[in-house]
Short mmCIF file of C-alpha atoms and ligand atoms in Angstrom, two decimals:
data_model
loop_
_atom_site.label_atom_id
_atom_site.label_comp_id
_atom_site.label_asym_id
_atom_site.label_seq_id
_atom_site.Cartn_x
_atom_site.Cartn_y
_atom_site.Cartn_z
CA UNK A 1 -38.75 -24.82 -62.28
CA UNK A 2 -42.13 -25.25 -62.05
CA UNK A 3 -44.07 -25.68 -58.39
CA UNK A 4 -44.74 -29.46 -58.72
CA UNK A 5 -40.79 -29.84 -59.82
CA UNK A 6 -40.03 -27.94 -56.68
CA UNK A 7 -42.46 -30.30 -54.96
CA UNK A 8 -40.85 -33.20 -55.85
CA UNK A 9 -37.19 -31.93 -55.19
CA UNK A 10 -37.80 -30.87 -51.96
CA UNK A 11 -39.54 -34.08 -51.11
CA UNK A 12 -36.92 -36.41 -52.65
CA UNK A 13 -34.36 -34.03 -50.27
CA UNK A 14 -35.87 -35.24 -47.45
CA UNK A 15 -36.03 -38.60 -48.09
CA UNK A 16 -32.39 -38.49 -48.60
CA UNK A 17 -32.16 -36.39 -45.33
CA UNK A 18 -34.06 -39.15 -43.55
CA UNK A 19 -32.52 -42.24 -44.67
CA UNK A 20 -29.05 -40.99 -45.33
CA UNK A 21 -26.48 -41.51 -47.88
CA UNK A 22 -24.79 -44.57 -47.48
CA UNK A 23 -21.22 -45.35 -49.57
CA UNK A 24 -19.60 -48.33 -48.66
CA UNK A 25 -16.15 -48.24 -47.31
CA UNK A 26 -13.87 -48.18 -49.81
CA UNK A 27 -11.20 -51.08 -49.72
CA UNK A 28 -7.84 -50.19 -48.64
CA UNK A 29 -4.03 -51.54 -48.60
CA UNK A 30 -3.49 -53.60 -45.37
CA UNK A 31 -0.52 -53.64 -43.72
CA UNK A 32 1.87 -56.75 -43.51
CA UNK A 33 1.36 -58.25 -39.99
CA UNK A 34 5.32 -57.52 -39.52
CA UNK A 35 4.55 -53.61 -39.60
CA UNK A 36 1.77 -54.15 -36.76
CA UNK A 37 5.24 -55.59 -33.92
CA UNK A 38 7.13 -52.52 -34.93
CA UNK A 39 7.33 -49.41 -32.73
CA UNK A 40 3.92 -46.70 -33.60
CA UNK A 41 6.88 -44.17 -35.34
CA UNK A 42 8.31 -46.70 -37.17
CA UNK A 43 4.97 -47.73 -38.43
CA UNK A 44 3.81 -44.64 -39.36
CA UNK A 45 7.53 -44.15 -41.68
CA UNK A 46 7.09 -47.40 -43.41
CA UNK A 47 3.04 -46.26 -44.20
CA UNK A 48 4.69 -42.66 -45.44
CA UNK A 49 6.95 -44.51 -47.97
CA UNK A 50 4.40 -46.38 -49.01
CA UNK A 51 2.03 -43.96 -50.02
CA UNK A 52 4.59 -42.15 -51.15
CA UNK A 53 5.94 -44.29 -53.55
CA UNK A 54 3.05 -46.47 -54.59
CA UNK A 55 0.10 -44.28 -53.41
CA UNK A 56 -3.09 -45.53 -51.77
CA UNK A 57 -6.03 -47.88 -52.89
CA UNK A 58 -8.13 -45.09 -54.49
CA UNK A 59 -5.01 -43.60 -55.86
CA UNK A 60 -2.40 -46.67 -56.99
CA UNK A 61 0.92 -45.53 -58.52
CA UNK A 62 3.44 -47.60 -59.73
CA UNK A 63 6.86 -48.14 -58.34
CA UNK A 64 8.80 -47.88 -61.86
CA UNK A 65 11.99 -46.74 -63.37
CA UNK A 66 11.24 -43.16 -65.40
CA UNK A 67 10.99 -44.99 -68.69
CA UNK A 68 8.65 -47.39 -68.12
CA UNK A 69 6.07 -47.23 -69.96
CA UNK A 70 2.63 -45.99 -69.18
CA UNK A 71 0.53 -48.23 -66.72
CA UNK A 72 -2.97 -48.07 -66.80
CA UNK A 73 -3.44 -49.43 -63.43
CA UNK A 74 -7.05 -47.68 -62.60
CA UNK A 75 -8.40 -50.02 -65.53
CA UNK A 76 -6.37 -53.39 -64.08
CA UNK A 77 -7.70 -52.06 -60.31
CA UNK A 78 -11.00 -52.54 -61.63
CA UNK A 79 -10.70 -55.79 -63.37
CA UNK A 80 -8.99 -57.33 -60.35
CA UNK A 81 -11.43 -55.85 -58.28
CA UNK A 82 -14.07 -57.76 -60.32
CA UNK A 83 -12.66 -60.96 -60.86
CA UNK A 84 -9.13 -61.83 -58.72
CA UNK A 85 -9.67 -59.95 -55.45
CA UNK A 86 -12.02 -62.61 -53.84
CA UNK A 87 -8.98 -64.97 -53.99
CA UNK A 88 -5.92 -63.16 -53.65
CA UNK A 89 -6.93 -60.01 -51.61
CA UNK A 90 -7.12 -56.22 -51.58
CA UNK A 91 -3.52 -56.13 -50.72
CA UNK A 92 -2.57 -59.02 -53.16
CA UNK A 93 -1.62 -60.80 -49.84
CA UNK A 94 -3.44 -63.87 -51.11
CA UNK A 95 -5.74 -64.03 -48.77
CA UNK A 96 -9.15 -62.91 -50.17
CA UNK A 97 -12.34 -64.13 -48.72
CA UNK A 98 -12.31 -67.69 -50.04
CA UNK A 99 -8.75 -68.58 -50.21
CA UNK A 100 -8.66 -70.17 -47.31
CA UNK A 101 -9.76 -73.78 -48.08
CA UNK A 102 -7.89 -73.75 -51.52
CA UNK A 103 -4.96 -75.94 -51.97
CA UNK A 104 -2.72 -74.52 -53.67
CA UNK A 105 -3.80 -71.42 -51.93
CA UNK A 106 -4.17 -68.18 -54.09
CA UNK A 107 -0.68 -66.74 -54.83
CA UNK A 108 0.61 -64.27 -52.57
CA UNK A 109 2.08 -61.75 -54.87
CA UNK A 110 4.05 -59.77 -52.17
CA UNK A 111 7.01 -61.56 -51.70
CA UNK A 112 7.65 -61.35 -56.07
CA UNK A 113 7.74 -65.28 -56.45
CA UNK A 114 6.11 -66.99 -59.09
CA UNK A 115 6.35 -70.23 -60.00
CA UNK A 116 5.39 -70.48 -63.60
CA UNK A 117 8.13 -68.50 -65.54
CA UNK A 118 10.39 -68.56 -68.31
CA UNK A 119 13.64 -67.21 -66.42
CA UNK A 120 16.18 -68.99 -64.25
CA UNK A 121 15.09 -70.10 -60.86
CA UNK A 122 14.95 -66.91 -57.96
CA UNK A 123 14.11 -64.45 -61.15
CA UNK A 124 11.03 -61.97 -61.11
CA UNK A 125 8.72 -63.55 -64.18
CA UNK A 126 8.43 -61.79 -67.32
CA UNK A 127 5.27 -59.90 -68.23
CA UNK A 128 4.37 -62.87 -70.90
CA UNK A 129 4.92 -65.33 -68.16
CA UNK A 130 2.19 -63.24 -65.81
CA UNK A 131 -0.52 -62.71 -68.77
CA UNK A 132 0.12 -66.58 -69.53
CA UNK A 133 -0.73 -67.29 -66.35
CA UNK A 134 -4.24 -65.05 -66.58
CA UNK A 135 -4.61 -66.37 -70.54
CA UNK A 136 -4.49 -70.39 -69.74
CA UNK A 137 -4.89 -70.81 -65.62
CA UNK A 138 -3.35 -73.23 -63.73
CA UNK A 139 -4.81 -75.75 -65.12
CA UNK A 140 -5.56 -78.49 -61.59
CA UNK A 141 -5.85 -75.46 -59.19
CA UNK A 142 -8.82 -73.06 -58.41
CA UNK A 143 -6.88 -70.88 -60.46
CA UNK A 144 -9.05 -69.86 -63.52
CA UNK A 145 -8.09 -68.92 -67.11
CA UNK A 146 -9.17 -65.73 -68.24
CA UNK A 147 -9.00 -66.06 -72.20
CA UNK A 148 -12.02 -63.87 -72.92
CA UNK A 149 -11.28 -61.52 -71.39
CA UNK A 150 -10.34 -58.51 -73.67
CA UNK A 151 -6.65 -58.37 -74.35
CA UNK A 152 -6.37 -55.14 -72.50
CA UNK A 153 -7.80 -55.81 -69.95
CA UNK A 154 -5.49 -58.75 -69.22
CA UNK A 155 -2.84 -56.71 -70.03
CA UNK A 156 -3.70 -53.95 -67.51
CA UNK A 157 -4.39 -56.47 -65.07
CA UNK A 158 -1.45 -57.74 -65.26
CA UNK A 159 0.44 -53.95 -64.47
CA UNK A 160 -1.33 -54.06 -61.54
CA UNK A 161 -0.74 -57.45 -59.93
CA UNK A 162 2.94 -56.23 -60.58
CA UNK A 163 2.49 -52.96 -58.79
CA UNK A 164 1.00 -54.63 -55.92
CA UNK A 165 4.18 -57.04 -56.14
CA UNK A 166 6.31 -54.48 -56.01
CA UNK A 167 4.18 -52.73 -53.45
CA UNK A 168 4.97 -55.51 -51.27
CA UNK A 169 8.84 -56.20 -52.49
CA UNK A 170 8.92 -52.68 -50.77
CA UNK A 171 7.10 -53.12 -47.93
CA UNK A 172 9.20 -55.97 -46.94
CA UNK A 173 12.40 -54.36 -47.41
CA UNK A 174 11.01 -51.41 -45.09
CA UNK A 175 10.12 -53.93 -42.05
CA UNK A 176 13.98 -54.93 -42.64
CA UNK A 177 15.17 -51.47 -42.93
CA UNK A 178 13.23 -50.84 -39.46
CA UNK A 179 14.35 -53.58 -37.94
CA UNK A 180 17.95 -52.82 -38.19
CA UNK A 181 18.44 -49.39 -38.50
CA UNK A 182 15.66 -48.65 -35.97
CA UNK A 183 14.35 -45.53 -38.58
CA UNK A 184 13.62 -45.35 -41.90
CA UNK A 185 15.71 -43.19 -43.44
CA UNK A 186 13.96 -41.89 -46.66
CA UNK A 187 17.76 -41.37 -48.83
CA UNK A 188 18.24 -45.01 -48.17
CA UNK A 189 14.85 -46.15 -49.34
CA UNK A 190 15.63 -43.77 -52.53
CA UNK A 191 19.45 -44.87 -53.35
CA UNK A 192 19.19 -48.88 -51.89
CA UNK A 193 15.49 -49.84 -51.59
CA UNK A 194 13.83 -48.98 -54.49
CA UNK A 195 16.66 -49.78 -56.75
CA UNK A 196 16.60 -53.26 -55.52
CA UNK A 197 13.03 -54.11 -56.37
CA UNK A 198 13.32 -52.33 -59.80
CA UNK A 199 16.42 -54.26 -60.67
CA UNK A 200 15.40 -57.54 -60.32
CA UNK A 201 12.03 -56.71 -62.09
CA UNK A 202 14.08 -54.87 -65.05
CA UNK A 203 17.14 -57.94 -64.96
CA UNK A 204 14.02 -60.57 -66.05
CA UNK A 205 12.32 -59.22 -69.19
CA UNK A 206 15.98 -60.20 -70.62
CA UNK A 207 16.65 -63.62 -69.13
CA UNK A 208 14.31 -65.86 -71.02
CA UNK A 209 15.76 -69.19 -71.16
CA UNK A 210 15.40 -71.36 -74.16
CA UNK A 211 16.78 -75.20 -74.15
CA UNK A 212 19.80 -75.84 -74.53
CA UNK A 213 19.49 -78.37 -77.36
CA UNK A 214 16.53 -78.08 -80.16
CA UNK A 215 13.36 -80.62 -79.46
CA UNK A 216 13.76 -83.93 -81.24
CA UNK A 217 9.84 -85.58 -82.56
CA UNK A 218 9.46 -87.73 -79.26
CA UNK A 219 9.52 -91.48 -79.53
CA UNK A 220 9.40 -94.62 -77.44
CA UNK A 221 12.82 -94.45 -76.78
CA UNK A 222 13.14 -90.89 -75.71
CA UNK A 223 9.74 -92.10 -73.08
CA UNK A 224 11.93 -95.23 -71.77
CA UNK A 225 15.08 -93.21 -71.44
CA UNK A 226 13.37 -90.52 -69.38
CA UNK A 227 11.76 -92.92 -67.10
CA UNK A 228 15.47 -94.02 -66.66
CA UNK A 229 16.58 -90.92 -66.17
CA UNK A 230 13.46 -90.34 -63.53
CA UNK A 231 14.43 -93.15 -61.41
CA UNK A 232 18.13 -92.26 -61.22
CA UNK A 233 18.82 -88.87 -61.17
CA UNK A 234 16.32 -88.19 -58.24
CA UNK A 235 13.12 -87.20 -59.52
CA UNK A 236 11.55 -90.40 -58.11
CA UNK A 237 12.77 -89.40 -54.66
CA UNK A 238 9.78 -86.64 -54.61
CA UNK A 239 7.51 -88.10 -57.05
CA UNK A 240 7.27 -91.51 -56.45
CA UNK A 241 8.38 -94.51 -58.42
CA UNK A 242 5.03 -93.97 -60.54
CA UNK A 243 4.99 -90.50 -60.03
CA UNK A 244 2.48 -89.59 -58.22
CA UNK A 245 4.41 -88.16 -55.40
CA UNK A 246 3.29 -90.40 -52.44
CA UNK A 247 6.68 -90.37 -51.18
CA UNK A 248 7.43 -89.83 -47.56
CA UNK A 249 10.24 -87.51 -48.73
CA UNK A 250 7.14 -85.46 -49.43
CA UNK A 251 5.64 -85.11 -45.62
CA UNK A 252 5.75 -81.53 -43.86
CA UNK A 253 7.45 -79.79 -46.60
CA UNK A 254 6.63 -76.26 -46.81
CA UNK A 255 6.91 -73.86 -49.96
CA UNK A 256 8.15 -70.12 -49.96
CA UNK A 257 4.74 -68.50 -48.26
CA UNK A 258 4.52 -71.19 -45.34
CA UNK A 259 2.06 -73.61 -46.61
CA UNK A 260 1.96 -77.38 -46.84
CA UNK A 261 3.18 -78.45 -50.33
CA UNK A 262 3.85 -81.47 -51.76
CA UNK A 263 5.11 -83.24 -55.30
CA UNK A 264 2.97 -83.03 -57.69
CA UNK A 265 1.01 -85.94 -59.40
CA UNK A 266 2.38 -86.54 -62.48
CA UNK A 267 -0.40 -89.01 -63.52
CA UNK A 268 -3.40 -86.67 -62.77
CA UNK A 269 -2.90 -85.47 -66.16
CA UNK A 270 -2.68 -81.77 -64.95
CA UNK A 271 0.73 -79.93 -65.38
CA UNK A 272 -0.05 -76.26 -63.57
CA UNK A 273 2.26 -74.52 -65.41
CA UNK A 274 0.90 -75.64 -69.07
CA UNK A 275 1.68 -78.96 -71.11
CA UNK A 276 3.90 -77.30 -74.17
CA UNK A 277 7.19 -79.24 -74.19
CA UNK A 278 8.46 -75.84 -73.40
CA UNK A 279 6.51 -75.61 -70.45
CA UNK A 280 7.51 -78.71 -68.92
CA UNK A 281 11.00 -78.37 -70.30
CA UNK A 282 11.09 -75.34 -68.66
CA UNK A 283 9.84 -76.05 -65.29
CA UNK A 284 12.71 -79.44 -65.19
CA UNK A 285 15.60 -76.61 -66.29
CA UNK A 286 14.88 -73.80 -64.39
CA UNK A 287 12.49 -75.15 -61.31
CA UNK A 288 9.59 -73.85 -59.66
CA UNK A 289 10.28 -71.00 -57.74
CA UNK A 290 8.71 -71.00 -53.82
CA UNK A 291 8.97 -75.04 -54.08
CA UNK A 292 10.85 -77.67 -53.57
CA UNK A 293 11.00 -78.64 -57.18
CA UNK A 294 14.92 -77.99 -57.72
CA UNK A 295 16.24 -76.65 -61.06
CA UNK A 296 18.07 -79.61 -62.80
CA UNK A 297 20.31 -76.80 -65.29
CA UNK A 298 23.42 -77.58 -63.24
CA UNK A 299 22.82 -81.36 -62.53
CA UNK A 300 22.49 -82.08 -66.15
CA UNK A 301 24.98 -79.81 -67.95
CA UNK A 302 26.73 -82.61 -69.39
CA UNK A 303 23.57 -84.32 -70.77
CA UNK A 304 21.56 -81.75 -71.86
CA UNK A 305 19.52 -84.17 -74.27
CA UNK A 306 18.49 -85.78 -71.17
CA UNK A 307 16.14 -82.64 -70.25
CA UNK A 308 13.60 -83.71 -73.54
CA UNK A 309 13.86 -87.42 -72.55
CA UNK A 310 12.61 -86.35 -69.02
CA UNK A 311 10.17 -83.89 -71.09
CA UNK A 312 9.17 -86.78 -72.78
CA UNK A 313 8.41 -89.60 -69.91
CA UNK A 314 6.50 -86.28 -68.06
CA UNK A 315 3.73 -86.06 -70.59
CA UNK A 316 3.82 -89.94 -71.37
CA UNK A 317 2.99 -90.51 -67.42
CA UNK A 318 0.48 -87.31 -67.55
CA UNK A 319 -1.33 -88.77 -70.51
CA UNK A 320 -1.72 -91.82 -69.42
CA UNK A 321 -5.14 -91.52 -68.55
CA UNK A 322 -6.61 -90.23 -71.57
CA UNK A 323 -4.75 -92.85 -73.61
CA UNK A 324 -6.76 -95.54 -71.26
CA UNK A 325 -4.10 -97.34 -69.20
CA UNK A 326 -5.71 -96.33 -65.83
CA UNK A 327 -2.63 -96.66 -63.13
CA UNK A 328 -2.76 -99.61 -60.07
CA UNK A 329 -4.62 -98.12 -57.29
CA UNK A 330 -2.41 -98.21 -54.07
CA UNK A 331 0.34 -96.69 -53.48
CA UNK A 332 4.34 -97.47 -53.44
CA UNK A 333 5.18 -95.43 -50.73
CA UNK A 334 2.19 -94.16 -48.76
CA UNK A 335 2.44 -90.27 -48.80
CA UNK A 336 0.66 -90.12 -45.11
CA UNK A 337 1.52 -93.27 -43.34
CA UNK A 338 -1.06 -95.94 -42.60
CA UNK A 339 0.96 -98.06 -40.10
CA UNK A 340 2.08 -96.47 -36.79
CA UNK A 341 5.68 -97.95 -37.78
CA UNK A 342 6.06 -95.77 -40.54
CA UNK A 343 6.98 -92.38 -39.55
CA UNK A 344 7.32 -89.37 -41.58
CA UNK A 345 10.89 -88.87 -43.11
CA UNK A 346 12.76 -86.36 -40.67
CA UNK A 347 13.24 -82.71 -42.39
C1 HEC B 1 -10.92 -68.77 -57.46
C2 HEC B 1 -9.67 -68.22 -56.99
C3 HEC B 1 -8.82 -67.39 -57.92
C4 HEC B 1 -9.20 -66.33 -58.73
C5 HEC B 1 -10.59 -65.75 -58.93
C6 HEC B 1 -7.99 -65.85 -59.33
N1 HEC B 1 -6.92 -66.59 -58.93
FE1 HEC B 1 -4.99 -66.31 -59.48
N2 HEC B 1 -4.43 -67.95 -58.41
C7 HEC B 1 -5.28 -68.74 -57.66
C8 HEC B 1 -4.54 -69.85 -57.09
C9 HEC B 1 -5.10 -70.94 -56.19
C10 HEC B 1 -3.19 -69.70 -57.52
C11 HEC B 1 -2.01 -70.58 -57.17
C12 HEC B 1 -1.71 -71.66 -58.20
C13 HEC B 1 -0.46 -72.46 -57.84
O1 HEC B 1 0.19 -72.19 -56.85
O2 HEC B 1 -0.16 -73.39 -58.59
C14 HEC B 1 -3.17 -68.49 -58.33
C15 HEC B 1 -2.02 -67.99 -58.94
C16 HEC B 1 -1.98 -66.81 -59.67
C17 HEC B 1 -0.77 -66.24 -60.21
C18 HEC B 1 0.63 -66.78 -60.02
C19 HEC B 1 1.13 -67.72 -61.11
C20 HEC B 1 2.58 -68.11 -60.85
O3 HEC B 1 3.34 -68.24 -61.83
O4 HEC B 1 3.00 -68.25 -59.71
C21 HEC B 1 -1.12 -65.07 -60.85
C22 HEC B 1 -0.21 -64.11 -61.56
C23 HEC B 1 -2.55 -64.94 -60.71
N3 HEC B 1 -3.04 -66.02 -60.01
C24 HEC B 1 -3.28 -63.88 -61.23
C25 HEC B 1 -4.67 -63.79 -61.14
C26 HEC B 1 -5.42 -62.71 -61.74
C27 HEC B 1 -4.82 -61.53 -62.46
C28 HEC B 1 -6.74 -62.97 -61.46
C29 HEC B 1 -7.94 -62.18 -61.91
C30 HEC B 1 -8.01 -61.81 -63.32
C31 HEC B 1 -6.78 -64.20 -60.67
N4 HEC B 1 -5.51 -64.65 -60.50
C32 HEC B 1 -7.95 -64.77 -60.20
C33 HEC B 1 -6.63 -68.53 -57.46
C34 HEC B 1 -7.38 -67.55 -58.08
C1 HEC B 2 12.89 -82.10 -53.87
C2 HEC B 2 11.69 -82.62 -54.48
C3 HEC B 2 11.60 -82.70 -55.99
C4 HEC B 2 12.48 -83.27 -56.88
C5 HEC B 2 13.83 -83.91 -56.60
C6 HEC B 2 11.85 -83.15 -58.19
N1 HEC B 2 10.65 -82.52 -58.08
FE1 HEC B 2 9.39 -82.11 -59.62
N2 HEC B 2 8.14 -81.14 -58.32
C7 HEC B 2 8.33 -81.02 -56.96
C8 HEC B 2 7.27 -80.20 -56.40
C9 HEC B 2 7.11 -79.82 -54.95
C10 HEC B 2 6.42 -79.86 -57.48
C11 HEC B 2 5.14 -79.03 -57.41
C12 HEC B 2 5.41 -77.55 -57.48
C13 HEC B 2 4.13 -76.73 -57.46
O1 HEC B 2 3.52 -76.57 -58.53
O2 HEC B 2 3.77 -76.28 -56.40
C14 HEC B 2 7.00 -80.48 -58.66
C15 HEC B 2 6.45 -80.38 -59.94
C16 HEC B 2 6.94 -81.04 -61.05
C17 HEC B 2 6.30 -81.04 -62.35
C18 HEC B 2 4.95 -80.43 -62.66
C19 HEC B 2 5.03 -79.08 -63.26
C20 HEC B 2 3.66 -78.55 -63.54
O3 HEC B 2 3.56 -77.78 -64.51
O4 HEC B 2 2.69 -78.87 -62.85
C21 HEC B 2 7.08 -81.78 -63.19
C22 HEC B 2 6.84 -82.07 -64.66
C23 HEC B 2 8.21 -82.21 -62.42
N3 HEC B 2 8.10 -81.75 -61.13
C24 HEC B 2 9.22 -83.01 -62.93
C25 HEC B 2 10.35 -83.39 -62.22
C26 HEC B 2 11.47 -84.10 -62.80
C27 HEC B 2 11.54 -84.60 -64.22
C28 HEC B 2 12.39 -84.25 -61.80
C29 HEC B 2 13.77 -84.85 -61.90
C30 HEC B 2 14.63 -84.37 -62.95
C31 HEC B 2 11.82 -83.64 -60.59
N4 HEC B 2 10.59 -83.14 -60.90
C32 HEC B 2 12.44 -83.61 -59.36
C33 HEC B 2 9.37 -81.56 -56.22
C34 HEC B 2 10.46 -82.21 -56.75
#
């Protein structure tokens, strides 16, 4: 090295030795509020299973059976990093720096709901349902598609929201281990614990439901005897005569992660979990997990035709709008009340 090199390397030393090197803090996993009310031991326990099993935030591993296959999940940590963390949070708690004014808020992956899946109601989703969801949106929240985004990417982003799931799946079923055991014993984490996330996870990716009864070409007469079938067999109770879910049945409901929730507006011409037949057919079958939007499989055994008739009068009422018949403002049944005599329906 010449002099003036060592000049200049000596001098840019300094300047580093003067002003410091600053790294940011890296972002870590935050613990569930639960963990914080349990004894300082039993804290520490759940936090050693934890890493243990699903690592740390610069080093994520994913709770899996042996043969699952490979997870990129340094890639998805990046991409979530970049475009998903501001809403649902380091910890995929939900609760990232601007979730808190969004209705729906930002799905908190933790407890393993999801509501816009192709299993039976309580189920895990598939792995199609979850890159659906980053694909298309929910179309009529803040929730954004992601369809440019390169197919890997999505895909690796999707492995990770699912570790973080499971992450939490865990977590929780540590706070109840250490709540009624008082320790947490690491053979039962092993042989009960861990099995009981997996399972559930593993049990979905073969429960896809497909109707009962093939789609007819929908008509007028499949429309009028859904909206029938909408009045009678209760979905008007939730969303309205019109459906638009003004219904008092719909005051101080609360879904799965303890928000406010509601039935949704069938004539705002925005189904969240996509506007396929399928979807729709789908979301009357098997329900919306986390809401109160019941599964109707049981209720309509008998009539299973009825499902595409209901399929049917759904996307007549959501389209209804873009075909130009703009509904009656006002409301049937004021969803908050505007009179002091009406109260809210009791729970
Ligand atoms: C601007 C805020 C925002 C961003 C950014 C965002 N989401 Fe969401 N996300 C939401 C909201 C709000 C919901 C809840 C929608 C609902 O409940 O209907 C949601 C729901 C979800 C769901 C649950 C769907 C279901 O079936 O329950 C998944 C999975 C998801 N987001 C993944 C992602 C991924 C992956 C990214 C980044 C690539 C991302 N989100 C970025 C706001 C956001
Ligand atoms: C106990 C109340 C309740 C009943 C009864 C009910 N729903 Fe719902 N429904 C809901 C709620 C709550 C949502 C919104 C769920 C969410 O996305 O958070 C919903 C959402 C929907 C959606 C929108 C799905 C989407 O993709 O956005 C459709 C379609 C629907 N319901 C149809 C029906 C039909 C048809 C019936 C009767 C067979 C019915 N509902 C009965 C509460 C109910």
């Amino acid at each position: 090295m010449s002099q003036s090199e060592w000049r200049w390397l000596v001098c840019g030393l300094a300047v580093i030795g003067v002003t410091g090197c600053h790294r940011a803090e890296p972002p870590h996993f935050s613990a569930d509020v639960a963990v914080k009310q349990l004894k300082p031991e039993l804290q520490t326990a759940i936090q050693d299973e934890l890493v243990k099993r699903t690592g740390t935030f610069l080093a994520p591993k994913m709770l899996a059976p042996k043969d699952e296959p490979h997870h990129n999940l340094s890639r998805g940590q990046a991409v979530y990093q970049q475009r998903c963390v501001q809403c649902h949070g380091v910890s995929g708690d939900g609760n990232g720096d601007s979730a808190k004014f969004m209705y729906p808020r930002p799905r908190d992956y933790r407890k393993g709901i999801f509501k816009f899946t192709s299993v039976p109601y309580g189920f895990r989703p598939m792995r199609e349902d979850l890159l659906r969801t980053v694909r298309q949106g929910v179309r009529g929240t803040s929730m954004p598609g992601f369809p440019l985004l390169p197919d890997q990417d999505q895909r690796d982003v999707v492995e990770y929201v699912i570790s973080l799931s499971r992450r939490g799946e865990l977590e929780g079923q540590l706070i109840d281990l250490a709540g009624s055991d008082d320790e947490v014993d690491p053979e039962v984490v092993e042989s009960d614990l861990v099995p009981a996330v997996l399972n559930r996870w593993l049990q979905s990716e073969s429960s896809e439901v497909f109707p009962v009864t093939p789609q007819p070409r929908f008509t007028q007469e499949h429309v009028e005897r859904g909206q029938k079938a909408f009045l009678s067999k209760g979905c008007s109770k939730c969303h309205g005569d019109d459906g638009r879910g003004q219904t008092l049945d719909n005051f101080g409901k609360t879904d799965a992660w303890g928000f406010h929730t509601r039935a949704a507006d069938l004539t705002s011409g925005m189904l969240h979990g996509g506007n396929r037949p399928l979807d729709i057919y789908r979301r009357i079958y098997n329900g919306i997990n986390g809401t109160p939007m019941p599964s109707f499989a049981n209720a309509l055994k008998e009539e299973p035709d009825t499902i595409w008739d209901l399929v049917a009068y759904a996307l007549s009422v959501s389209n209804r709008r873009r075909r130009g018949e703009i509904p009656p403002p006002g409301a049937i049944n004021p969803y908050v009340p505007t009179t002091s005599t009406a109260k809210p329906a009791e729970e």
